[in-house]
Amino acid sequence: MISHDQWVPSPGVRLEKNAWSVVRELDRSILLTAGPGAGKTEVLAQRADYLLRTNSCRFPKRILAVSFKTDASRNLQERIQLRCGWSFASRFDSVTFHGFAKRIIDKFLPVLAEEGLSPDYSIGTEAIPGKQITFKQLLPLAIKIIHRSEVARNAIRKTYAHVFLDEFQDCTADQYELIKLLFLDTGIYLTAVGDRKQMIMGWAGALEGIFKTYATEFNALPLHLYANFRSKPNLLRVQNEIIREIDPAAVTPAELISGDEGEILAAHFQHSFQEAKVLADSIRHWIKAGVPPREIAVLMPRQVDDYGSALMAELGNHGIASRNDSELQDLLKEPAARLVIDYLTCLYGKGQSDAWGRLMDLFTPYEEASRDHLHRLFETTYRGHVRQVRAASRTSSPYEDWWTLTSGFLRDVGYPTLTALSGDYESKPRLHEVVRDIRNRVDALLATEKTIPSALARLSDDQAVRFLTIHKSKGLEFHTVIILGVETQAFWGKLAEERCVYFVGVSRAKVRLLITTADYRPKPKSAGRWTENRSPHAEFVSHVTRHLTGRLPHL
């Protein structure tokens, strides 16, 4: 433990004045709003480090962090481990809302006696009375337990002293009700972090006005972060144009934006095929100039295949790899999928120190005796599999047994260790689904790539241009961002909601932003709603064209 005066941020971390206030606040709940690149997640990590290492979260109390996505939950947990070590991080529980709900159900299942839910219930696509519930039932059932059981309420309240809520703008009615039932007027302090300009989950039930409601009911201290550590100054000025339409109070003061770094481009085409050819040439030019392909993202407001297939084909003609991240992103963020990829990488690749390091991290949480036992078990399994791989390499079918070896590895690792990778895996069907999906992906790639290393390279291709929807890009950042089709026919929803979507896309760019429009886009075979004749979205385009810094090299 250290004193409050001894605590300092992690090396290399810069905290503005309001961030310091968030980190050290001990007597009130907090509402922290901030734009992209302001370091919201890092502020939560620093606050956890401060609370734990100064014993402001008094032992044995814990911190509960609730996120909306598995990767965000895992990212925060990993940051805490890096900053304050495992002994402190073991008192930090980072879960998704649905993972938290499932923990409540599993621990207090007898409270649901009326529902007759079996202890070995599963989670599936259909509800089967007593045997199976759906994903959407997790929160309502957890809320029932908290409503009915004082024991359940008190057990959770006695466990935690602080609660973190990340991406709070996406909070739904069920999620907020669960938080209120557990923590309102209890002396447990909440830290809610979000950005109302990135509220793009209204279609999924995100509550309108959630910031104001929370601030009032929890008497939360409102604070805002202005600094943006992601984007160059010219890009910040474009973002300010959109922020002024969404939330004028959140506009970054002009005096905080200095310099003229950052490239802003816009291009209009008669036909989307012309667009694809010019963009492919431009991307090739940027890659030759030193921008890694993985640092180039092509974003679109709707389906990737509908908008991006022509450009992906043109990139292929230039020998430039591209990847539809909207298809793969969720799977590759799954810890179990990453585990399979790492194991195969170590078995069939050479010099894969990063993959080996991640495999060794599997055993970090365990006590020394258990950790040594698991290490020995793993090494025995791995050495045996390496011998089989070497023997198979001398045959005509060197990869025939790849899945037999992988499933053997997963079996030896054991269900408890796999469950520790994600709270979602406490549902065995979910774990089996992820493992099945990654197996099918590798199988499909082996049909064309022929070798395990090349299949894995395509699966998690770090040297591919990324194609994804704006919704899927949330939380990511890239050197160069291209937004395809900034047209009224693409952004056809409610203007207030589409502004937020557009802002998310624009704010992914660190150095270069390019938007495109076209007069004509032929209807793809798979498309539903589609208009072939197009018109630029006047407001969205103007936000960018006011700040142009140049032209495309191939236009």
mmCIF file with all atom_site columns, N, CA and C in Angstrom, residues 418-460:
data_model
loop_
_atom_site.group_PDB
_atom_site.id
_atom_site.type_symbol
_atom_site.label_atom_id
_atom_site.label_alt_id
_atom_site.label_comp_id
_atom_site.label_asym_id
_atom_site.label_entity_id
_atom_site.label_seq_id
_atom_site.pdbx_PDB_ins_code
_atom_site.Cartn_x
_atom_site.Cartn_y
_atom_site.Cartn_z
_atom_site.occupancy
_atom_site.B_iso_or_equiv
_atom_site.pdbx_formal_charge
_atom_site.auth_seq_id
_atom_site.auth_comp_id
_atom_site.auth_asym_id
_atom_site.auth_atom_id
_atom_site.pdbx_PDB_model_num
ATOM 1   N N  . LEU A 1 418 ? -10.656 -22.306 -19.074 1.00 0.00 ? 418 LEU A N  1
ATOM 2   C CA . LEU A 1 418 ? -11.305 -21.650 -20.211 1.00 0.00 ? 418 LEU A CA 1
ATOM 3   C C  . LEU A 1 418 ? -12.377 -20.681 -19.732 1.00 0.00 ? 418 LEU A C  1
ATOM 4   N N  . THR A 1 419 ? -13.109 -21.056 -18.696 1.00 0.00 ? 419 THR A N  1
ATOM 5   C CA . THR A 1 419 ? -14.148 -20.180 -18.152 1.00 0.00 ? 419 THR A CA 1
ATOM 6   C C  . THR A 1 419 ? -13.544 -18.883 -17.632 1.00 0.00 ? 419 THR A C  1
ATOM 7   N N  . ALA A 1 420 ? -12.332 -18.973 -17.080 1.00 0.00 ? 420 ALA A N  1
ATOM 8   C CA . ALA A 1 420 ? -11.682 -17.781 -16.531 1.00 0.00 ? 420 ALA A CA 1
ATOM 9   C C  . ALA A 1 420 ? -11.339 -16.757 -17.611 1.00 0.00 ? 420 ALA A C  1
ATOM 10  N N  . LEU A 1 421 ? -11.320 -17.186 -18.875 1.00 0.00 ? 421 LEU A N  1
ATOM 11  C CA . LEU A 1 421 ? -11.024 -16.263 -19.966 1.00 0.00 ? 421 LEU A CA 1
ATOM 12  C C  . LEU A 1 421 ? -12.131 -15.236 -20.158 1.00 0.00 ? 421 LEU A C  1
ATOM 13  N N  . SER A 1 422 ? -13.366 -15.625 -19.869 1.00 0.00 ? 422 SER A N  1
ATOM 14  C CA . SER A 1 422 ? -14.506 -14.723 -20.054 1.00 0.00 ? 422 SER A CA 1
ATOM 15  C C  . SER A 1 422 ? -15.676 -15.225 -19.226 1.00 0.00 ? 422 SER A C  1
ATOM 16  N N  . GLY A 1 423 ? -16.346 -14.301 -18.560 1.00 0.00 ? 423 GLY A N  1
ATOM 17  C CA . GLY A 1 423 ? -17.530 -14.675 -17.795 1.00 0.00 ? 423 GLY A CA 1
ATOM 18  C C  . GLY A 1 423 ? -18.613 -15.277 -18.672 1.00 0.00 ? 423 GLY A C  1
ATOM 19  N N  . ASP A 1 424 ? -18.619 -14.907 -19.961 1.00 0.00 ? 424 ASP A N  1
ATOM 20  C CA . ASP A 1 424 ? -19.624 -15.459 -20.876 1.00 0.00 ? 424 ASP A CA 1
ATOM 21  C C  . ASP A 1 424 ? -19.464 -16.964 -21.054 1.00 0.00 ? 424 ASP A C  1
ATOM 22  N N  . TYR A 1 425 ? -18.248 -17.484 -20.803 1.00 0.00 ? 425 TYR A N  1
ATOM 23  C CA . TYR A 1 425 ? -18.003 -18.906 -21.021 1.00 0.00 ? 425 TYR A CA 1
ATOM 24  C C  . TYR A 1 425 ? -18.514 -19.774 -19.880 1.00 0.00 ? 425 TYR A C  1
ATOM 25  N N  . GLU A 1 426 ? -19.050 -19.143 -18.839 1.00 0.00 ? 426 GLU A N  1
ATOM 26  C CA . GLU A 1 426 ? -19.713 -19.935 -17.812 1.00 0.00 ? 426 GLU A CA 1
ATOM 27  C C  . GLU A 1 426 ? -20.935 -20.640 -18.402 1.00 0.00 ? 426 GLU A C  1
ATOM 28  N N  . SER A 1 427 ? -21.396 -20.138 -19.532 1.00 0.00 ? 427 SER A N  1
ATOM 29  C CA . SER A 1 427 ? -22.385 -20.844 -20.335 1.00 0.00 ? 427 SER A CA 1
ATOM 30  C C  . SER A 1 427 ? -21.630 -21.733 -21.322 1.00 0.00 ? 427 SER A C  1
ATOM 31  N N  . LYS A 1 428 ? -21.626 -23.048 -21.071 1.00 0.00 ? 428 LYS A N  1
ATOM 32  C CA . LYS A 1 428 ? -20.882 -23.958 -21.949 1.00 0.00 ? 428 LYS A CA 1
ATOM 33  C C  . LYS A 1 428 ? -21.308 -23.861 -23.412 1.00 0.00 ? 428 LYS A C  1
ATOM 34  N N  . PRO A 1 429 ? -22.617 -23.710 -23.697 1.00 0.00 ? 429 PRO A N  1
ATOM 35  C CA . PRO A 1 429 ? -22.991 -23.572 -25.114 1.00 0.00 ? 429 PRO A CA 1
ATOM 36  C C  . PRO A 1 429 ? -22.307 -22.395 -25.801 1.00 0.00 ? 429 PRO A C  1
ATOM 37  N N  . ARG A 1 430 ? -22.101 -21.279 -25.070 1.00 0.00 ? 430 ARG A N  1
ATOM 38  C CA . ARG A 1 430 ? -21.433 -20.133 -25.666 1.00 0.00 ? 430 ARG A CA 1
ATOM 39  C C  . ARG A 1 430 ? -19.976 -20.462 -25.974 1.00 0.00 ? 430 ARG A C  1
ATOM 40  N N  . LEU A 1 431 ? -19.304 -21.124 -25.047 1.00 0.00 ? 431 LEU A N  1
ATOM 41  C CA . LEU A 1 431 ? -17.918 -21.521 -25.271 1.00 0.00 ? 431 LEU A CA 1
ATOM 42  C C  . LEU A 1 431 ? -17.834 -22.471 -26.462 1.00 0.00 ? 431 LEU A C  1
ATOM 43  N N  . HIS A 1 432 ? -18.726 -23.459 -26.515 1.00 0.00 ? 432 HIS A N  1
ATOM 44  C CA . HIS A 1 432 ? -18.725 -24.410 -27.635 1.00 0.00 ? 432 HIS A CA 1
ATOM 45  C C  . HIS A 1 432 ? -18.989 -23.708 -28.959 1.00 0.00 ? 432 HIS A C  1
ATOM 46  N N  . GLU A 1 433 ? -19.855 -22.684 -28.940 1.00 0.00 ? 433 GLU A N  1
ATOM 47  C CA . GLU A 1 433 ? -20.164 -21.945 -30.162 1.00 0.00 ? 433 GLU A CA 1
ATOM 48  C C  . GLU A 1 433 ? -18.934 -21.220 -30.690 1.00 0.00 ? 433 GLU A C  1
ATOM 49  N N  . VAL A 1 434 ? -18.183 -20.570 -29.797 1.00 0.00 ? 434 VAL A N  1
ATOM 50  C CA . VAL A 1 434 ? -16.987 -19.843 -30.208 1.00 0.00 ? 434 VAL A CA 1
ATOM 51  C C  . VAL A 1 434 ? -15.944 -20.812 -30.771 1.00 0.00 ? 434 VAL A C  1
ATOM 52  N N  . VAL A 1 435 ? -15.736 -21.934 -30.076 1.00 0.00 ? 435 VAL A N  1
ATOM 53  C CA . VAL A 1 435 ? -14.747 -22.919 -30.532 1.00 0.00 ? 435 VAL A CA 1
ATOM 54  C C  . VAL A 1 435 ? -15.161 -23.488 -31.894 1.00 0.00 ? 435 VAL A C  1
ATOM 55  N N  . ARG A 1 436 ? -16.447 -23.760 -32.050 1.00 0.00 ? 436 ARG A N  1
ATOM 56  C CA . ARG A 1 436 ? -16.931 -24.283 -33.341 1.00 0.00 ? 436 ARG A CA 1
ATOM 57  C C  . ARG A 1 436 ? -16.726 -23.260 -34.461 1.00 0.00 ? 436 ARG A C  1
ATOM 58  N N  . ASP A 1 437 ? -16.996 -21.983 -34.158 1.00 0.00 ? 437 ASP A N  1
ATOM 59  C CA . ASP A 1 437 ? -16.852 -20.951 -35.188 1.00 0.00 ? 437 ASP A CA 1
ATOM 60  C C  . ASP A 1 437 ? -15.409 -20.787 -35.643 1.00 0.00 ? 437 ASP A C  1
ATOM 61  N N  . ILE A 1 438 ? -14.470 -20.819 -34.702 1.00 0.00 ? 438 ILE A N  1
ATOM 62  C CA . ILE A 1 438 ? -13.076 -20.655 -35.096 1.00 0.00 ? 438 ILE A CA 1
ATOM 63  C C  . ILE A 1 438 ? -12.593 -21.891 -35.860 1.00 0.00 ? 438 ILE A C  1
ATOM 64  N N  . ARG A 1 439 ? -13.087 -23.065 -35.476 1.00 0.00 ? 439 ARG A N  1
ATOM 65  C CA . ARG A 1 439 ? -12.731 -24.282 -36.228 1.00 0.00 ? 439 ARG A CA 1
ATOM 66  C C  . ARG A 1 439 ? -13.223 -24.170 -37.667 1.00 0.00 ? 439 ARG A C  1
ATOM 67  N N  . ASN A 1 440 ? -14.457 -23.730 -37.854 1.00 0.00 ? 440 ASN A N  1
ATOM 68  C CA . ASN A 1 440 ? -15.023 -23.628 -39.205 1.00 0.00 ? 440 ASN A CA 1
ATOM 69  C C  . ASN A 1 440 ? -14.269 -22.598 -40.041 1.00 0.00 ? 440 ASN A C  1
ATOM 70  N N  . ARG A 1 441 ? -13.837 -21.505 -39.407 1.00 0.00 ? 441 ARG A N  1
ATOM 71  C CA . ARG A 1 441 ? -13.094 -20.480 -40.133 1.00 0.00 ? 441 ARG A CA 1
ATOM 72  C C  . ARG A 1 441 ? -11.759 -21.020 -40.645 1.00 0.00 ? 441 ARG A C  1
ATOM 73  N N  . VAL A 1 442 ? -11.025 -21.689 -39.754 1.00 0.00 ? 442 VAL A N  1
ATOM 74  C CA . VAL A 1 442 ? -9.729  -22.233 -40.149 1.00 0.00 ? 442 VAL A CA 1
ATOM 75  C C  . VAL A 1 442 ? -9.915  -23.296 -41.222 1.00 0.00 ? 442 VAL A C  1
ATOM 76  N N  . ASP A 1 443 ? -10.912 -24.151 -41.055 1.00 0.00 ? 443 ASP A N  1
ATOM 77  C CA . ASP A 1 443 ? -11.209 -25.182 -42.055 1.00 0.00 ? 443 ASP A CA 1
ATOM 78  C C  . ASP A 1 443 ? -11.457 -24.578 -43.429 1.00 0.00 ? 443 ASP A C  1
ATOM 79  N N  . ALA A 1 444 ? -12.279 -23.537 -43.469 1.00 0.00 ? 444 ALA A N  1
ATOM 80  C CA . ALA A 1 444 ? -12.621 -22.895 -44.742 1.00 0.00 ? 444 ALA A CA 1
ATOM 81  C C  . ALA A 1 444 ? -11.384 -22.281 -45.392 1.00 0.00 ? 444 ALA A C  1
ATOM 82  N N  . LEU A 1 445 ? -10.516 -21.665 -44.596 1.00 0.00 ? 445 LEU A N  1
ATOM 83  C CA . LEU A 1 445 ? -9.314  -21.044 -45.142 1.00 0.00 ? 445 LEU A CA 1
ATOM 84  C C  . LEU A 1 445 ? -8.307  -22.082 -45.621 1.00 0.00 ? 445 LEU A C  1
ATOM 85  N N  . LEU A 1 446 ? -8.260  -23.239 -44.950 1.00 0.00 ? 446 LEU A N  1
ATOM 86  C CA . LEU A 1 446 ? -7.337  -24.296 -45.374 1.00 0.00 ? 446 LEU A CA 1
ATOM 87  C C  . LEU A 1 446 ? -7.654  -24.801 -46.779 1.00 0.00 ? 446 LEU A C  1
ATOM 88  N N  . ALA A 1 447 ? -8.902  -24.661 -47.189 1.00 0.00 ? 447 ALA A N  1
ATOM 89  C CA . ALA A 1 447 ? -9.299  -25.130 -48.521 1.00 0.00 ? 447 ALA A CA 1
ATOM 90  C C  . ALA A 1 447 ? -8.600  -24.335 -49.623 1.00 0.00 ? 447 ALA A C  1
ATOM 91  N N  . THR A 1 448 ? -8.217  -23.080 -49.319 1.00 0.00 ? 448 THR A N  1
ATOM 92  C CA . THR A 1 448 ? -7.561  -22.250 -50.328 1.00 0.00 ? 448 THR A CA 1
ATOM 93  C C  . THR A 1 448 ? -6.093  -21.961 -49.995 1.00 0.00 ? 448 THR A C  1
ATOM 94  N N  . GLU A 1 449 ? -5.782  -21.854 -48.702 1.00 0.00 ? 449 GLU A N  1
ATOM 95  C CA . GLU A 1 449 ? -4.433  -21.454 -48.314 1.00 0.00 ? 449 GLU A CA 1
ATOM 96  C C  . GLU A 1 449 ? -3.463  -22.632 -48.208 1.00 0.00 ? 449 GLU A C  1
ATOM 97  N N  . LYS A 1 450 ? -3.982  -23.815 -47.989 1.00 0.00 ? 450 LYS A N  1
ATOM 98  C CA . LYS A 1 450 ? -3.203  -25.055 -48.004 1.00 0.00 ? 450 LYS A CA 1
ATOM 99  C C  . LYS A 1 450 ? -2.335  -25.314 -46.781 1.00 0.00 ? 450 LYS A C  1
ATOM 100 N N  . THR A 1 451 ? -1.866  -24.293 -46.071 1.00 0.00 ? 451 THR A N  1
ATOM 101 C CA . THR A 1 451 ? -1.048  -24.506 -44.881 1.00 0.00 ? 451 THR A CA 1
ATOM 102 C C  . THR A 1 451 ? -1.674  -23.790 -43.689 1.00 0.00 ? 451 THR A C  1
ATOM 103 N N  . ILE A 1 452 ? -1.428  -24.319 -42.500 1.00 0.00 ? 452 ILE A N  1
ATOM 104 C CA . ILE A 1 452 ? -1.942  -23.695 -41.282 1.00 0.00 ? 452 ILE A CA 1
ATOM 105 C C  . ILE A 1 452 ? -1.390  -22.267 -41.114 1.00 0.00 ? 452 ILE A C  1
ATOM 106 N N  . PRO A 1 453 ? -0.058  -22.060 -41.232 1.00 0.00 ? 453 PRO A N  1
ATOM 107 C CA . PRO A 1 453 ? 0.448   -20.687 -41.051 1.00 0.00 ? 453 PRO A CA 1
ATOM 108 C C  . PRO A 1 453 ? -0.199  -19.678 -41.996 1.00 0.00 ? 453 PRO A C  1
ATOM 109 N N  . SER A 1 454 ? -0.384  -20.039 -43.267 1.00 0.00 ? 454 SER A N  1
ATOM 110 C CA . SER A 1 454 ? -0.976  -19.087 -44.209 1.00 0.00 ? 454 SER A CA 1
ATOM 111 C C  . SER A 1 454 ? -2.461  -18.881 -43.916 1.00 0.00 ? 454 SER A C  1
ATOM 112 N N  . ALA A 1 455 ? -3.151  -19.942 -43.456 1.00 0.00 ? 455 ALA A N  1
ATOM 113 C CA . ALA A 1 455 ? -4.565  -19.793 -43.076 1.00 0.00 ? 455 ALA A CA 1
ATOM 114 C C  . ALA A 1 455 ? -4.701  -18.866 -41.879 1.00 0.00 ? 455 ALA A C  1
ATOM 115 N N  . LEU A 1 456 ? -3.813  -19.032 -40.888 1.00 0.00 ? 456 LEU A N  1
ATOM 116 C CA . LEU A 1 456 ? -3.861  -18.161 -39.714 1.00 0.00 ? 456 LEU A CA 1
ATOM 117 C C  . LEU A 1 456 ? -3.504  -16.725 -40.082 1.00 0.00 ? 456 LEU A C  1
ATOM 118 N N  . ALA A 1 457 ? -2.564  -16.584 -41.031 1.00 0.00 ? 457 ALA A N  1
ATOM 119 C CA . ALA A 1 457 ? -2.192  -15.232 -41.466 1.00 0.00 ? 457 ALA A CA 1
ATOM 120 C C  . ALA A 1 457 ? -3.382  -14.523 -42.103 1.00 0.00 ? 457 ALA A C  1
ATOM 121 N N  . ARG A 1 458 ? -4.181  -15.258 -42.885 1.00 0.00 ? 458 ARG A N  1
ATOM 122 C CA . ARG A 1 458 ? -5.364  -14.661 -43.488 1.00 0.00 ? 458 ARG A CA 1
ATOM 123 C C  . ARG A 1 458 ? -6.435  -14.383 -42.446 1.00 0.00 ? 458 ARG A C  1
ATOM 124 N N  . LEU A 1 459 ? -6.539  -15.269 -41.473 1.00 0.00 ? 459 LEU A N  1
ATOM 125 C CA . LEU A 1 459 ? -7.586  -15.124 -40.462 1.00 0.00 ? 459 LEU A CA 1
ATOM 126 C C  . LEU A 1 459 ? -7.373  -13.882 -39.613 1.00 0.00 ? 459 LEU A C  1
ATOM 127 N N  . SER A 1 460 ? -6.167  -13.683 -39.145 1.00 0.00 ? 460 SER A N  1
ATOM 128 C CA . SER A 1 460 ? -5.869  -12.515 -38.315 1.00 0.00 ? 460 SER A CA 1
ATOM 129 C C  . SER A 1 460 ? -4.832  -11.656 -39.020 1.00 0.00 ? 460 SER A C  1
#
